[in-house]
Coordinates of C-alpha atoms in Angstrom, one line a residue:
F1 CA 121.7 56.0 89.1
P2 CA 124.1 58.7 87.6
R3 CA 123.5 60.9 90.7
G4 CA 124.0 57.9 92.9
L5 CA 127.3 57.0 91.2
R6 CA 128.5 60.6 91.5
A7 CA 127.6 60.6 95.2
A8 CA 129.7 57.4 95.7
R9 CA 132.6 59.0 93.9
D10 CA 132.4 62.0 96.1
L11 CA 131.9 59.9 99.2
A12 CA 128.6 61.7 99.8
L13 CA 126.1 59.0 100.8
D14 CA 122.9 60.8 99.8
M15 CA 119.5 59.4 99.0
N16 CA 120.4 58.7 95.4
F17 CA 123.3 56.5 96.4
L18 CA 121.3 54.6 99.0
M19 CA 118.4 54.0 96.5
T20 CA 120.8 52.9 93.8
I21 CA 122.5 50.3 96.1
A22 CA 119.1 49.1 97.3
I23 CA 117.7 48.6 93.8
L24 CA 120.8 46.9 92.4
G25 CA 121.1 44.8 95.5
A26 CA 117.5 43.6 95.2
V27 CA 117.9 42.6 91.6
A28 CA 121.2 40.9 92.5
V29 CA 119.5 38.5 94.9
G30 CA 116.5 37.9 92.6
E31 CA 114.1 40.3 94.3
T32 CA 113.3 42.0 90.9
V33 CA 109.7 42.9 91.9
E34 CA 111.0 44.5 95.1
G35 CA 113.7 46.4 93.1
A36 CA 111.1 47.6 90.6
A37 CA 108.8 48.7 93.4
I38 CA 111.6 50.6 95.1
A39 CA 112.4 52.5 91.8
F40 CA 108.7 53.2 91.1
L41 CA 107.7 54.3 94.6
F42 CA 110.8 56.5 95.0
A43 CA 110.1 58.2 91.7
I44 CA 106.5 58.8 92.8
S45 CA 107.8 60.2 96.1
E46 CA 110.1 62.6 94.4
L47 CA 107.3 63.7 92.0
L48 CA 104.8 64.4 94.8
E49 CA 107.4 66.1 97.0
T50 CA 108.4 68.4 94.0
F51 CA 104.8 69.2 93.3
A52 CA 104.1 70.1 97.0
V53 CA 107.2 72.4 97.3
D54 CA 106.5 74.0 93.9
R55 CA 103.0 74.7 95.0
A56 CA 104.3 76.6 97.9
R57 CA 106.8 78.5 95.9
G58 CA 104.3 79.2 93.1
S59 CA 102.0 81.1 95.5
V60 CA 104.5 83.9 95.5
A61 CA 105.5 83.6 91.8
A62 CA 101.8 83.9 91.1
L63 CA 101.9 87.5 92.4
L64 CA 103.6 88.4 89.1
D65 CA 100.5 87.2 87.3
L66 CA 98.6 90.0 89.0
A67 CA 100.4 92.6 87.0
P68 CA 98.7 93.2 83.7
Q69 CA 100.5 92.8 80.4
R70 CA 99.1 95.9 78.8
A71 CA 98.6 99.5 79.9
I72 CA 96.7 102.5 78.4
R73 CA 99.4 105.2 78.0
L74 CA 98.5 108.8 77.4
R75 CA 100.5 110.5 74.7
E76 CA 101.6 114.1 74.8
D77 CA 98.7 115.1 72.5
G78 CA 96.2 113.5 75.0
R79 CA 95.4 110.5 72.9
E80 CA 95.4 107.0 74.4
E81 CA 97.5 104.1 73.2
V82 CA 97.7 100.5 74.3
V83 CA 101.3 99.5 75.1
A84 CA 103.1 96.6 76.7
V85 CA 103.7 97.2 80.4
D86 CA 107.4 96.7 79.8
D87 CA 107.3 99.8 77.6
L88 CA 106.2 102.1 80.4
R89 CA 108.9 104.3 81.8
P90 CA 109.1 106.5 84.9
G91 CA 107.2 109.7 84.1
D92 CA 104.8 108.1 81.6
R93 CA 101.1 108.7 82.4
F94 CA 98.6 106.0 82.0
V95 CA 94.8 105.5 82.5
V96 CA 93.4 103.0 85.0
R97 CA 89.7 102.3 84.4
P98 CA 87.3 100.7 86.9
G99 CA 88.2 97.0 87.2
D100 CA 91.6 97.4 85.7
R101 CA 94.8 96.5 87.5
V102 CA 97.5 99.1 88.0
A103 CA 100.4 98.4 85.6
V104 CA 103.3 99.7 87.6
H105 CA 104.0 101.6 90.9
A106 CA 102.7 105.1 90.2
V107 CA 101.2 108.3 91.7
V108 CA 97.6 109.5 91.0
V109 CA 97.7 112.8 89.0
E110 CA 94.0 113.0 88.1
G111 CA 90.8 111.5 89.4
H112 CA 89.7 109.7 92.6
S113 CA 88.9 106.0 93.3
A114 CA 89.0 103.2 95.8
V115 CA 91.8 100.7 95.2
D116 CA 91.9 97.0 96.3
E117 CA 95.4 96.4 97.7
S118 CA 94.7 93.0 99.3
A119 CA 96.9 91.0 96.9
V120 CA 100.0 93.1 97.8
T121 CA 99.5 94.6 101.3
G122 CA 96.9 92.2 102.8
E123 CA 94.6 95.2 103.4
S124 CA 91.1 93.7 103.3
L125 CA 89.2 97.0 102.5
P126 CA 89.6 99.2 99.4
V127 CA 91.8 102.2 100.1
E128 CA 90.7 105.7 98.9
K129 CA 93.1 107.2 96.4
G130 CA 93.1 110.8 95.3
V131 CA 95.6 113.1 93.6
G132 CA 99.1 112.7 95.0
A133 CA 98.4 109.2 96.4
G134 CA 100.6 106.3 95.5
V135 CA 99.2 103.2 93.8
L136 CA 101.0 99.8 93.6
S137 CA 101.4 97.5 90.6
G138 CA 98.9 94.6 90.7
T139 CA 96.3 96.4 92.8
I140 CA 92.7 96.8 91.4
N141 CA 90.9 100.0 90.7
R142 CA 87.4 99.4 92.0
E143 CA 85.5 102.5 91.3
G144 CA 86.6 105.7 89.6
W145 CA 88.6 106.6 86.5
I146 CA 92.1 107.7 87.4
V147 CA 95.3 108.9 85.6
A148 CA 98.5 107.8 87.2
E149 CA 102.2 108.8 86.6
A150 CA 104.6 105.9 86.6
R151 CA 107.3 106.0 89.3
H152 CA 109.0 102.6 88.4
S153 CA 109.4 100.5 85.4
A154 CA 107.8 97.0 85.3
E155 CA 111.0 95.1 86.4
N156 CA 111.3 97.4 89.4
S157 CA 107.6 97.2 90.5
T158 CA 106.6 96.3 94.0
L159 CA 105.5 92.9 93.0
A160 CA 108.7 92.1 91.1
R161 CA 110.8 93.2 94.1
I162 CA 108.7 91.1 96.5
V163 CA 109.3 88.0 94.4
R164 CA 113.0 88.6 94.0
L165 CA 113.4 89.2 97.8
V166 CA 111.4 86.1 98.7
E167 CA 113.5 84.0 96.3
E168 CA 116.6 85.3 97.9
A169 CA 115.1 84.7 101.4
E170 CA 114.5 81.0 100.5
S171 CA 118.3 80.6 99.9
R172 CA 119.2 81.8 103.4
K173 CA 119.2 78.8 105.7
T174 CA 117.9 78.8 109.3
R175 CA 119.8 77.6 112.3
T176 CA 117.6 74.4 112.3
E177 CA 118.5 73.7 108.6
H178 CA 122.2 74.0 109.3
F179 CA 121.8 71.6 112.3
V180 CA 119.8 69.1 110.3
E181 CA 122.4 69.1 107.5
R182 CA 125.2 68.6 109.9
F183 CA 123.2 65.8 111.6
A184 CA 122.4 64.1 108.2
R185 CA 126.1 64.1 107.3
V186 CA 126.8 62.0 110.4
Y187 CA 123.5 60.1 110.5
T188 CA 123.7 58.6 107.0
P189 CA 127.1 57.0 107.2
V190 CA 126.4 55.7 110.7
V191 CA 123.1 54.0 109.5
T192 CA 124.9 52.7 106.4
A193 CA 127.5 51.1 108.6
A194 CA 124.8 49.6 110.7
A195 CA 123.2 48.2 107.5
V196 CA 126.5 46.5 106.6
L197 CA 126.7 45.0 110.1
V198 CA 123.1 43.7 109.8
V199 CA 124.4 41.6 106.9
V200 CA 127.8 40.7 108.1
V201 CA 127.3 39.8 111.7
P202 CA 124.5 37.2 111.4
V203 CA 126.0 35.7 108.2
V204 CA 129.6 35.5 109.4
L205 CA 129.2 34.9 113.1
F206 CA 126.0 32.8 113.2
G207 CA 125.8 31.3 109.7
A208 CA 122.4 32.9 108.9
P209 CA 121.1 32.8 105.3
F210 CA 122.9 35.4 103.3
T211 CA 120.0 36.4 101.0
E212 CA 117.6 37.0 103.9
W213 CA 120.0 39.2 105.8
F214 CA 121.2 40.9 102.7
V215 CA 117.6 42.0 101.9
R216 CA 117.3 43.2 105.5
G217 CA 120.5 45.2 105.1
L218 CA 119.1 46.8 102.0
T219 CA 115.9 47.6 103.8
L220 CA 117.9 49.4 106.5
L221 CA 119.7 51.4 103.7
V222 CA 116.3 52.5 102.3
I223 CA 115.2 53.5 105.8
A224 CA 118.4 55.4 106.3
C225 CA 117.6 57.8 103.3
P226 CA 117.6 61.2 105.0
C227 CA 115.2 62.8 102.4
A228 CA 112.3 63.5 104.8
L229 CA 114.7 64.8 107.5
V230 CA 116.5 67.1 105.1
I231 CA 113.4 68.6 103.6
S232 CA 111.5 68.9 107.0
T233 CA 112.8 72.4 107.7
P234 CA 113.1 74.1 104.2
V235 CA 109.7 73.0 103.1
A236 CA 108.2 74.6 106.2
V237 CA 110.3 77.8 105.7
V238 CA 109.2 78.1 102.1
S239 CA 105.5 77.6 103.0
G240 CA 105.8 80.2 105.8
L241 CA 107.5 82.8 103.7
T242 CA 105.1 82.5 100.8
A243 CA 102.0 82.5 103.0
A244 CA 103.3 85.6 104.8
A245 CA 104.0 87.4 101.5
R246 CA 100.5 86.8 100.3
N247 CA 99.3 88.4 103.6
G248 CA 101.3 91.6 103.2
V249 CA 104.3 90.6 105.3
L250 CA 107.7 90.2 103.5
I251 CA 110.1 88.1 105.6
K252 CA 113.6 88.2 104.1
G253 CA 114.9 84.8 105.3
G254 CA 113.9 81.7 107.2
R255 CA 116.3 82.7 110.0
Y256 CA 114.2 85.8 110.7
L257 CA 111.0 83.7 110.7
E258 CA 112.6 81.4 113.2
A259 CA 114.3 84.2 115.3
L260 CA 110.9 85.9 115.9
G261 CA 109.9 83.0 118.1
D262 CA 112.7 84.0 120.6
V263 CA 111.8 87.7 120.7
R264 CA 110.6 88.7 124.1
A265 CA 110.8 92.5 123.8
I266 CA 109.7 94.9 121.0
A267 CA 110.7 98.5 120.4
L268 CA 108.5 100.7 118.3
D269 CA 109.2 104.1 116.8
K270 CA 106.5 106.6 117.4
T271 CA 106.0 108.7 114.3
G272 CA 104.6 106.7 111.4
T273 CA 104.6 103.5 113.4
L274 CA 102.4 104.0 116.5
T275 CA 101.0 107.1 114.9
F276 CA 99.9 108.1 111.4
G277 CA 102.9 110.3 110.9
H278 CA 101.0 113.5 110.0
P279 CA 99.0 116.0 112.1
E280 CA 95.2 115.9 112.5
V281 CA 92.8 118.3 114.0
V282 CA 91.8 116.7 117.4
A283 CA 89.8 119.7 118.8
M284 CA 88.3 123.0 117.7
T285 CA 87.4 125.8 120.1
P286 CA 84.7 126.8 120.0
G287 CA 83.6 123.4 118.7
D288 CA 80.3 124.5 116.9
S289 CA 81.6 127.4 114.8
D290 CA 81.0 126.2 111.2
D291 CA 81.5 129.7 109.9
A292 CA 85.0 129.9 111.4
L293 CA 85.8 126.5 110.1
A294 CA 84.7 127.5 106.6
L295 CA 86.9 130.6 106.7
A296 CA 89.9 128.6 107.9
A297 CA 89.4 126.0 105.2
A298 CA 89.2 128.6 102.5
L299 CA 92.5 130.2 103.7
E300 CA 94.3 127.0 104.2
S301 CA 93.3 125.5 100.9
R302 CA 95.8 127.9 99.3
S303 CA 98.7 126.5 101.5
E304 CA 100.8 123.4 101.1
H305 CA 101.8 123.3 104.8
P306 CA 101.0 120.0 106.6
L307 CA 99.0 121.8 109.3
A308 CA 97.0 123.6 106.6
R309 CA 96.2 120.3 104.9
A310 CA 95.1 118.9 108.2
I311 CA 92.6 121.8 108.7
V312 CA 91.2 121.4 105.2
E313 CA 90.8 117.6 105.7
F314 CA 89.1 118.3 109.0
A315 CA 86.6 120.6 107.3
D316 CA 86.0 118.0 104.6
R317 CA 85.3 115.3 107.3
S318 CA 82.9 117.8 109.0
G319 CA 81.0 118.5 105.8
V320 CA 82.0 122.1 105.8
A321 CA 83.1 123.8 102.5
G322 CA 85.5 126.7 102.2
S323 CA 83.7 130.0 102.5
G324 CA 84.2 132.7 99.8
T325 CA 87.1 133.6 97.4
V326 CA 90.5 134.3 99.0
V327 CA 92.3 137.3 97.6
D328 CA 95.7 138.8 98.5
F329 CA 96.8 135.5 100.0
E330 CA 100.2 135.4 101.6
A331 CA 102.0 132.5 103.4
V332 CA 104.3 133.7 106.1
P333 CA 107.0 131.1 106.7
G334 CA 107.1 129.8 110.2
R335 CA 104.1 131.9 111.2
G336 CA 101.0 131.1 109.2
A337 CA 99.0 132.7 106.4
R338 CA 96.8 135.7 105.7
G339 CA 94.4 136.8 103.1
S340 CA 91.1 138.6 102.5
I341 CA 87.6 137.0 102.0
E342 CA 84.7 139.2 100.9
G343 CA 86.6 142.3 101.8
R344 CA 87.6 141.3 105.3
A345 CA 91.2 140.5 106.4
Y346 CA 91.9 137.2 108.2
R347 CA 95.1 135.5 109.4
I348 CA 95.6 131.9 110.6
G349 CA 98.7 130.7 112.4
K350 CA 100.7 130.5 115.6
P351 CA 99.4 132.1 118.7
D352 CA 102.4 134.5 119.2
W353 CA 102.0 135.7 115.6
L354 CA 98.3 136.4 116.3
A355 CA 99.3 138.2 119.5
E356 CA 101.5 140.6 117.5
H357 CA 98.3 141.6 115.6
L358 CA 95.9 141.4 118.6
P359 CA 97.8 142.2 121.8
G360 CA 96.8 140.1 124.8
T361 CA 95.8 137.1 122.8
T362 CA 96.1 133.9 124.8
V363 CA 95.3 130.3 124.0
P364 CA 92.3 129.0 126.1
E365 CA 93.2 126.1 128.4
D366 CA 90.7 123.7 126.7
A367 CA 92.6 124.1 123.4
T368 CA 95.9 122.9 124.8
R369 CA 97.1 119.4 125.4
P370 CA 100.5 117.7 125.8
G371 CA 102.4 117.4 122.5
A372 CA 99.8 119.2 120.4
T373 CA 100.2 122.3 118.2
V374 CA 97.7 125.1 118.5
V375 CA 96.7 127.3 115.5
G376 CA 94.4 130.3 115.7
L377 CA 92.1 132.0 113.2
A378 CA 91.6 135.7 113.7
S379 CA 89.9 138.6 112.0
S380 CA 91.0 142.2 112.3
D381 CA 89.6 142.6 115.8
R382 CA 89.3 139.2 117.4
V383 CA 90.2 135.5 117.5
L384 CA 87.4 133.4 115.8
A385 CA 88.6 129.9 116.6
W386 CA 91.5 127.7 117.9
F387 CA 92.5 124.5 116.3
T388 CA 94.4 121.8 118.2
L389 CA 96.5 119.5 116.0
A390 CA 98.4 116.4 116.9
D391 CA 99.8 113.3 115.4
T392 CA 97.3 110.7 116.7
A393 CA 97.8 107.1 117.6
R394 CA 96.6 104.5 115.1
A395 CA 93.2 103.0 116.1
D396 CA 94.6 99.4 116.1
V397 CA 97.7 100.1 118.3
G398 CA 96.2 99.0 121.6
E399 CA 94.6 95.9 120.2
A400 CA 97.9 94.9 118.4
I401 CA 100.0 95.4 121.5
A402 CA 97.6 93.5 123.8
E403 CA 97.7 90.6 121.3
L404 CA 101.5 90.6 121.2
R405 CA 101.6 90.3 125.0
S406 CA 99.3 87.2 124.8
L407 CA 101.8 85.8 122.3
G408 CA 104.8 86.0 124.7
V409 CA 106.1 89.6 124.3
H410 CA 107.0 90.7 127.8
Q411 CA 108.3 94.3 127.1
V412 CA 107.0 97.0 124.7
T413 CA 109.1 100.1 124.5
M414 CA 108.6 103.3 122.5
L415 CA 111.8 104.8 121.1
T416 CA 111.3 108.3 119.6
G417 CA 113.2 111.4 118.8
D418 CA 110.1 113.5 119.6
R419 CA 109.5 115.5 122.8
S420 CA 108.7 113.7 126.0
D421 CA 105.2 115.4 126.3
A422 CA 104.3 114.4 122.8
A423 CA 105.4 110.8 123.4
A424 CA 103.6 110.4 126.7
G425 CA 100.2 110.9 125.2
I426 CA 100.7 108.4 122.5
A427 CA 102.3 105.9 124.9
A428 CA 99.3 106.1 127.2
A429 CA 96.9 105.4 124.3
A430 CA 99.0 102.6 123.0
G431 CA 99.6 100.9 126.3
V432 CA 103.4 100.6 126.0
D433 CA 105.5 99.7 129.1
E434 CA 108.3 102.2 128.7
V435 CA 108.9 105.5 126.8
R436 CA 112.4 106.8 125.8
A437 CA 112.0 110.2 124.1
E438 CA 114.3 112.8 122.5
L439 CA 116.6 110.1 121.2
L440 CA 119.2 110.5 118.4
P441 CA 119.7 107.4 116.0
A442 CA 122.7 106.4 118.1
D443 CA 120.7 106.6 121.3
K444 CA 118.1 104.2 119.7
V445 CA 120.9 101.7 119.0
A446 CA 122.0 101.9 122.6
A447 CA 118.5 101.4 123.8
I448 CA 118.1 98.3 121.6
E449 CA 121.4 96.8 122.9
A450 CA 120.2 97.5 126.5
L451 CA 116.9 95.6 125.8
Q452 CA 118.9 92.7 124.3
D453 CA 121.0 92.5 127.5
R454 CA 117.7 92.2 129.5
F455 CA 115.5 90.1 127.3
G456 CA 117.7 88.4 124.6
G457 CA 115.8 88.6 121.4
V458 CA 114.5 92.1 120.5
A459 CA 112.4 93.3 117.5
M460 CA 112.6 96.9 116.3
V461 CA 109.7 98.3 114.3
G462 CA 110.3 101.6 112.5
D463 CA 109.9 103.3 109.1
G464 CA 113.0 101.9 107.6
V465 CA 114.7 105.2 106.9
N466 CA 115.7 107.2 110.0
D467 CA 115.4 104.1 112.1
A468 CA 117.9 102.1 109.9
P469 CA 120.7 101.8 112.6
A470 CA 118.2 100.5 115.2
L471 CA 116.6 98.1 112.7
A472 CA 120.1 96.7 111.9
A473 CA 121.0 96.4 115.6
A474 CA 117.8 94.5 116.6
T475 CA 117.5 90.7 116.5
V476 CA 114.8 91.3 113.8
G477 CA 114.2 94.7 112.2
I478 CA 110.7 95.3 111.0
A479 CA 109.8 98.1 108.5
M480 CA 106.4 99.6 109.0
G481 CA 104.3 100.6 105.9
A482 CA 106.9 99.5 103.3
R483 CA 104.7 99.5 100.3
G484 CA 106.6 101.2 97.5
S485 CA 109.5 102.1 99.8
D486 CA 112.8 101.0 98.3
V487 CA 114.7 101.9 101.5
A488 CA 112.4 100.0 103.8
L489 CA 112.4 96.9 101.6
E490 CA 116.2 96.8 101.5
T491 CA 117.1 97.7 105.1
A492 CA 114.7 95.7 107.2
D493 CA 114.6 91.9 107.9
V494 CA 110.8 92.0 107.7
A495 CA 108.7 94.5 105.8
L496 CA 105.0 95.1 106.6
M497 CA 103.6 96.1 103.2
G498 CA 100.7 98.1 104.6
D499 CA 100.3 100.5 107.5
D500 CA 98.5 98.0 109.6
L501 CA 99.9 97.1 113.0
R502 CA 97.7 94.0 113.2
R503 CA 100.2 92.4 110.9
L504 CA 102.6 92.2 113.9
P505 CA 100.6 89.6 115.9
Y506 CA 100.1 87.7 112.6
L507 CA 103.9 87.7 112.2
W508 CA 104.4 86.3 115.7
R509 CA 101.7 83.6 115.2
M510 CA 103.3 82.6 111.9
S511 CA 106.8 82.3 113.5
K512 CA 105.5 80.2 116.4
R513 CA 103.5 78.0 114.1
A514 CA 106.5 77.6 111.7
R515 CA 108.8 76.6 114.6
R516 CA 106.1 74.1 115.8
V517 CA 105.8 72.6 112.4
I518 CA 109.5 72.3 112.0
R519 CA 109.8 70.5 115.3
Q520 CA 106.9 68.2 114.4
N521 CA 108.5 67.4 111.0
I522 CA 112.0 66.6 112.5
A523 CA 110.4 64.5 115.3
A524 CA 108.2 62.6 112.8
A525 CA 111.1 61.9 110.4
L526 CA 113.4 60.6 113.2
L527 CA 110.8 58.6 115.1
V528 CA 109.3 56.8 112.1
K529 CA 112.8 55.9 110.8
A530 CA 114.0 54.8 114.2
G531 CA 110.9 52.6 114.7
L532 CA 111.4 51.0 111.3
A533 CA 115.1 50.5 111.8
L534 CA 114.5 48.7 115.1
A535 CA 112.0 46.4 113.3
V536 CA 114.4 45.5 110.4
P537 CA 116.5 42.8 112.2
F538 CA 113.3 40.9 113.1
G539 CA 112.2 40.8 109.5
W540 CA 109.1 42.8 110.1
V541 CA 109.8 45.5 107.5
S542 CA 110.0 44.7 103.7
L543 CA 111.8 46.8 101.1
V544 CA 108.5 48.1 99.8
T545 CA 107.3 49.0 103.2
A546 CA 110.6 50.8 103.9
V547 CA 110.0 53.0 100.7
V548 CA 106.3 53.5 101.2
V549 CA 106.4 54.3 104.9
G550 CA 110.0 55.3 105.7
D551 CA 110.7 57.4 102.7
M552 CA 107.7 58.4 100.6
G553 CA 105.3 58.4 103.5
V554 CA 107.3 60.5 105.8
S555 CA 108.4 62.9 103.1
L556 CA 104.8 63.5 102.1
A557 CA 103.7 63.8 105.7
V558 CA 106.3 66.5 106.5
T559 CA 105.5 68.4 103.2
L560 CA 101.8 68.4 103.8
N561 CA 102.2 69.4 107.4
A562 CA 104.4 72.3 106.3
L563 CA 101.7 73.5 103.8
R564 CA 99.3 74.0 106.7
L565 CA 101.2 77.2 107.4
G566 CA 99.3 78.7 104.5
S567 CA 96.2 78.6 106.8
V568 CA 97.6 81.1 109.3
R569 CA 95.4 84.2 109.1
D570 CA 95.9 87.7 110.2

């Protein structure tokens, strides 16, 4: 009643005003049971609606419960102490035992384990973590004992930032929400006027019984309550945003969830998006020389260069350990490295550097390929092996792009600052339609604008840092692999928390399902109310029926329909 009176004072005919008038009117004409039923059923409706919406919102807030309240911090003297997570500061080291949750975003400084990241990134399989790898708050250490160094305090953890961003996203209204609100502002006064006419016209012009037609007018007022119509969109948006967040996709507003349904073209950065963003050994010539690989691994284990790490990792995957102890090691910037093993001198590096030492050295044709880098291993008198290194396409790229096409994406374009030859090989593996290489950030923005002229809605997928201008220019900017990345979380409209391109088709499916649910909700609200309103003059609808069906029933129906978005899987 107080809210209804305030609405009348402000000339805002909302559901509280309409229900207040209906209850008072029913009591005034002696329909006390009807009036009591209206009050009771409306209260039940509000309660159930609040429960359903809070359930959707709570699924994201529950992420905070994944973070533990205590952590085992290592003191400077090496002793362990149990502290509150809020007491951890960047730089503190803490122990994560098997089965424990990681307290805050951190970097592994000791040990090795497999970590379950499913609650944050949606990654279904445990991820191997060794020294130097980042671990996220709320993830579960499944196997080994590790020591991690905190990078963020608890209030700035990945989980806390996700919850804050989703809460902000829920406050940003979609185009449909704005339309529904404008419609409701016109719809409610019009139907209220119609309710007055339902009473006045029969009574004044035709001498009809006042009480009978007054009750029918009150019934039409109850039906006019726009509650179901107004919540039809936001409840779907909240459900979609929270379901996506639990599947490792952070959507920073309902308008982006809605806008994805209009996207017909997608632009993807190459490095770190279509590829892993770091070199790997893709070929070794000769391919059966374990002795040469062992020597190369021993030399490169002393270097921090990305190419060196790639060769060491290749040896590990091949089951080959570094051979012998390296002495007199020297890294030659821009060239390679050299050192002695068991009294013999070796060098590993660029072909032209090896040629300075061994005149006439040439790279064999089977070791070269477009966009790849070739590194040679040589002794004092000959070349022992060639390593071909390249940034390789992700295994799931082709599958993800094919699925996007089936979901209505007509154009897939690669935008990269890399060389044309390097881009061509990745494009062929990924199955993209168009490649634009050697682009500066401003060129990427121009390419996005050109795609928008041709296709309308365009999504840009990048790493959220050097692709920031293009992400901002696109209809929807999507940051790839944003777990733990402050820049990616803040700049993009959508952030994929894991390095998994299969989240892109999930995102499109969620957008299409959300738009479909929103349309269903709006149509259901309007059609049910219109049908009941047409039946009122004939006396076919009672006050209780108007509440049970026209208000409570439709409100619950649209809410439960929206909660189905939680069933959309990746």
